[in-house]
Amino acid sequence: MRRFFLSMLCAGMFFSCSDGDLQIETIDFDSVSLQYCTTPSTTTKNILFKINENEALILELQSGVLNRGVVGDTIVTESSVPTQSQITYRIFSDDVDKNYFCDDIPTADPVVIDEVEAEDGAVFIETIMDADSTNFVHTINLSGISFVTGNGERITNLNISEFGEVSTAIPTN
């Protein structure tokens, strides 16, 4: 009987121990402001990001997707993930700030603990002209974004449907 309890205790310890894998339960960036290093462009890829303490959500918009404005109209453009635009979720060892993404020489700290790329979804961009007719305002929304972690867990419980707004100048022709 003593061996039985000893073997049950060992088995319980074996199955209850964590293997050290990081568990991502939810990704919540809904109340976090959109940031970028360089003014968004209508001709190149744009890197936009949201920082929530030690987490970051990075959106790389395909080249030219913000160049869809028509004066007087509302235009909605779709960019598929991951074939046209990419979304990356990162967890850092400590709080991160804008300088991490914008400095010419990346900082050594904080360190990326985990990084997950979105494997499915879409980015919708609604473009309208602003009130003083000088800029296009692009409202960026995410839909159906799905991440799959290294251990095969799918994360779809996301609070990031509205990613944010950016503006680009209306071209003068």
Tab-separated table of C-alpha atoms in Angstrom:
chain	number	residue	atom	x	y	z
A	1	MET	CA	0.000	0.000	0.000
A	2	ARG	CA	2.880	2.320	0.791
A	3	ARG	CA	4.327	1.854	-2.729
A	4	PHE	CA	0.933	2.616	-4.229
A	5	PHE	CA	0.713	5.992	-2.442
A	6	LEU	CA	4.335	6.800	-3.272
A	7	SER	CA	3.802	6.018	-6.960
A	8	MET	CA	0.543	8.049	-6.995
A	9	LEU	CA	2.350	11.003	-5.403
A	10	CYS	CA	5.143	10.824	-8.006
A	11	ALA	CA	2.639	10.534	-10.853
A	12	GLY	CA	0.693	13.516	-9.517
A	13	MET	CA	3.814	15.633	-9.336
A	14	PHE	CA	4.851	14.590	-12.838
A	15	PHE	CA	1.544	15.537	-14.441
A	16	SER	CA	0.978	18.733	-12.452
A	17	CYS	CA	4.314	20.381	-13.198
A	18	SER	CA	4.449	23.047	-15.873
A	19	ASP	CA	6.802	22.469	-18.756
A	20	GLY	CA	7.568	26.191	-18.845
A	21	ASP	CA	5.484	26.935	-21.938
A	22	LEU	CA	4.005	30.421	-21.932
A	23	GLN	CA	0.212	30.354	-21.955
A	24	ILE	CA	-1.513	33.165	-23.856
A	25	GLU	CA	-5.155	33.283	-22.845
A	26	THR	CA	-6.340	36.555	-24.329
A	27	ILE	CA	-4.990	39.416	-26.400
A	28	ASP	CA	-6.493	42.732	-25.317
A	29	PHE	CA	-5.465	45.933	-27.100
A	30	ASP	CA	-8.874	47.550	-27.482
A	31	SER	CA	-8.158	50.496	-25.180
A	32	VAL	CA	-4.553	51.026	-26.335
A	33	SER	CA	-3.572	53.866	-28.704
A	34	LEU	CA	-2.161	53.230	-32.164
A	35	GLN	CA	1.475	54.322	-32.666
A	36	TYR	CA	3.981	54.483	-35.525
A	37	CYS	CA	7.531	55.663	-36.099
A	38	THR	CA	7.175	57.416	-39.444
A	39	THR	CA	4.140	59.174	-40.853
A	40	PRO	CA	2.006	56.622	-42.717
A	41	SER	CA	2.665	56.542	-46.432
A	42	THR	CA	0.424	55.829	-49.390
A	43	THR	CA	3.228	54.212	-51.413
A	44	THR	CA	5.152	51.948	-49.024
A	45	LYS	CA	4.453	49.358	-46.360
A	46	ASN	CA	3.393	50.861	-43.053
A	47	ILE	CA	4.365	49.503	-39.641
A	48	LEU	CA	1.778	50.375	-36.997
A	49	PHE	CA	1.768	49.059	-33.452
A	50	LYS	CA	-0.010	49.062	-30.120
A	51	ILE	CA	1.845	48.639	-26.830
A	52	ASN	CA	0.174	47.350	-23.664
A	53	GLU	CA	2.884	47.334	-20.956
A	54	ASN	CA	4.967	44.217	-21.805
A	55	GLU	CA	2.954	43.228	-24.886
A	56	ALA	CA	2.851	44.602	-28.417
A	57	LEU	CA	0.597	44.061	-31.403
A	58	ILE	CA	2.332	44.936	-34.667
A	59	LEU	CA	0.521	45.472	-37.970
A	60	GLU	CA	2.475	45.609	-41.213
A	61	LEU	CA	0.108	46.971	-43.861
A	62	GLN	CA	0.762	46.036	-47.456
A	63	SER	CA	2.196	48.705	-49.714
A	64	GLY	CA	-0.355	51.079	-51.238
A	65	VAL	CA	-3.370	49.924	-49.215
A	66	LEU	CA	-3.816	53.425	-47.741
A	67	ASN	CA	-3.876	54.990	-51.222
A	68	ARG	CA	-7.535	54.257	-51.874
A	69	GLY	CA	-9.204	57.576	-51.090
A	70	VAL	CA	-11.655	59.293	-53.396
A	71	VAL	CA	-12.620	62.868	-52.554
A	72	GLY	CA	-16.270	62.920	-51.483
A	73	ASP	CA	-16.657	59.134	-51.079
A	74	THR	CA	-16.135	56.572	-48.341
A	75	ILE	CA	-13.987	53.709	-49.582
A	76	VAL	CA	-13.535	50.377	-47.770
A	77	THR	CA	-10.456	48.329	-48.676
A	78	GLU	CA	-9.639	44.808	-47.515
A	79	SER	CA	-6.179	43.354	-46.986
A	80	SER	CA	-5.962	39.651	-46.140
A	81	VAL	CA	-3.790	38.277	-43.348
A	82	PRO	CA	-1.119	36.876	-43.707
A	83	THR	CA	-0.819	36.995	-47.519
A	84	GLN	CA	-1.022	40.783	-47.908
A	85	SER	CA	-0.659	42.274	-44.422
A	86	GLN	CA	0.935	40.712	-41.346
A	87	ILE	CA	-0.005	40.907	-37.668
A	88	THR	CA	2.441	39.880	-34.946
A	89	TYR	CA	1.833	39.577	-31.215
A	90	ARG	CA	4.867	39.810	-28.910
A	91	ILE	CA	5.370	39.364	-25.192
A	92	PHE	CA	8.457	41.003	-23.674
A	93	SER	CA	10.442	40.359	-20.499
A	94	ASP	CA	9.564	43.864	-19.239
A	95	ASP	CA	7.515	46.908	-20.248
A	96	VAL	CA	8.294	48.177	-23.736
A	97	ASP	CA	7.892	51.651	-25.237
A	98	LYS	CA	7.827	53.296	-28.658
A	99	ASN	CA	11.633	53.617	-28.703
A	100	TYR	CA	11.928	49.834	-28.936
A	101	PHE	CA	10.385	50.012	-32.418
A	102	CYS	CA	11.650	53.418	-33.530
A	103	ASP	CA	15.318	53.612	-32.469
A	104	ASP	CA	17.867	53.163	-35.276
A	105	ILE	CA	19.741	50.639	-33.138
A	106	PRO	CA	17.309	48.306	-31.345
A	107	THR	CA	17.656	48.103	-27.584
A	108	ALA	CA	18.905	44.888	-25.980
A	109	ASP	CA	16.206	45.010	-23.311
A	110	PRO	CA	13.453	44.116	-22.989
A	111	VAL	CA	13.819	40.707	-24.576
A	112	VAL	CA	11.093	39.067	-26.682
A	113	ILE	CA	9.794	36.106	-24.664
A	114	ASP	CA	7.207	34.925	-27.180
A	115	GLU	CA	6.145	35.939	-30.687
A	116	VAL	CA	3.092	34.685	-32.556
A	117	GLU	CA	2.144	35.527	-36.153
A	118	ALA	CA	-1.507	35.767	-37.228
A	119	GLU	CA	-2.434	32.923	-39.561
A	120	ASP	CA	-5.844	34.115	-40.695
A	121	GLY	CA	-8.076	37.157	-40.839
A	122	ALA	CA	-8.535	40.440	-42.625
A	123	VAL	CA	-7.743	44.120	-42.217
A	124	PHE	CA	-10.496	46.496	-43.323
A	125	ILE	CA	-9.617	50.132	-43.973
A	126	GLU	CA	-12.390	52.704	-44.256
A	127	THR	CA	-11.128	55.884	-45.908
A	128	ILE	CA	-12.915	59.255	-45.807
A	129	MET	CA	-11.869	62.850	-46.330
A	130	ASP	CA	-11.425	64.948	-43.161
A	131	ALA	CA	-13.537	68.032	-42.400
A	132	ASP	CA	-11.066	70.554	-43.845
A	133	SER	CA	-10.466	68.512	-47.043
A	134	THR	CA	-6.681	68.224	-46.576
A	135	ASN	CA	-6.287	64.592	-45.466
A	136	PHE	CA	-7.752	61.165	-45.895
A	137	VAL	CA	-8.594	59.531	-42.562
A	138	HIS	CA	-8.110	55.758	-42.585
A	139	THR	CA	-9.956	53.793	-39.883
A	140	ILE	CA	-8.324	50.367	-39.517
A	141	ASN	CA	-10.410	47.432	-38.285
A	142	LEU	CA	-9.380	43.810	-37.793
A	143	SER	CA	-11.699	40.891	-38.467
A	144	GLY	CA	-11.339	37.173	-37.831
A	145	ILE	CA	-7.727	37.469	-36.706
A	146	SER	CA	-6.484	34.094	-35.528
A	147	PHE	CA	-3.131	33.307	-33.954
A	148	VAL	CA	-1.721	29.803	-33.475
A	149	THR	CA	0.916	29.448	-30.764
A	150	GLY	CA	4.010	27.250	-30.972
A	151	ASN	CA	2.210	24.492	-29.070
A	152	GLY	CA	-0.759	24.556	-31.456
A	153	GLU	CA	-3.228	26.581	-29.381
A	154	ARG	CA	-5.490	28.834	-31.432
A	155	ILE	CA	-6.124	32.299	-29.979
A	156	THR	CA	-9.220	34.026	-31.278
A	157	ASN	CA	-10.473	35.753	-28.108
A	158	LEU	CA	-9.266	39.143	-29.270
A	159	ASN	CA	-10.311	42.612	-28.161
A	160	ILE	CA	-8.730	44.443	-31.084
A	161	SER	CA	-11.491	44.890	-33.634
A	162	GLU	CA	-10.805	48.626	-33.998
A	163	PHE	CA	-7.054	48.981	-34.482
A	164	GLY	CA	-7.030	52.773	-34.880
A	165	GLU	CA	-6.883	55.708	-37.270
A	166	VAL	CA	-4.120	57.213	-39.385
A	167	SER	CA	-4.161	60.115	-41.827
A	168	THR	CA	-2.495	60.678	-45.181
A	169	ALA	CA	-2.401	63.861	-47.239
A	170	ILE	CA	-4.790	64.157	-50.154
A	171	PRO	CA	-2.601	64.179	-53.281
A	172	THR	CA	-2.686	67.377	-55.297
A	173	ASN	CA	-2.909	66.698	-59.018
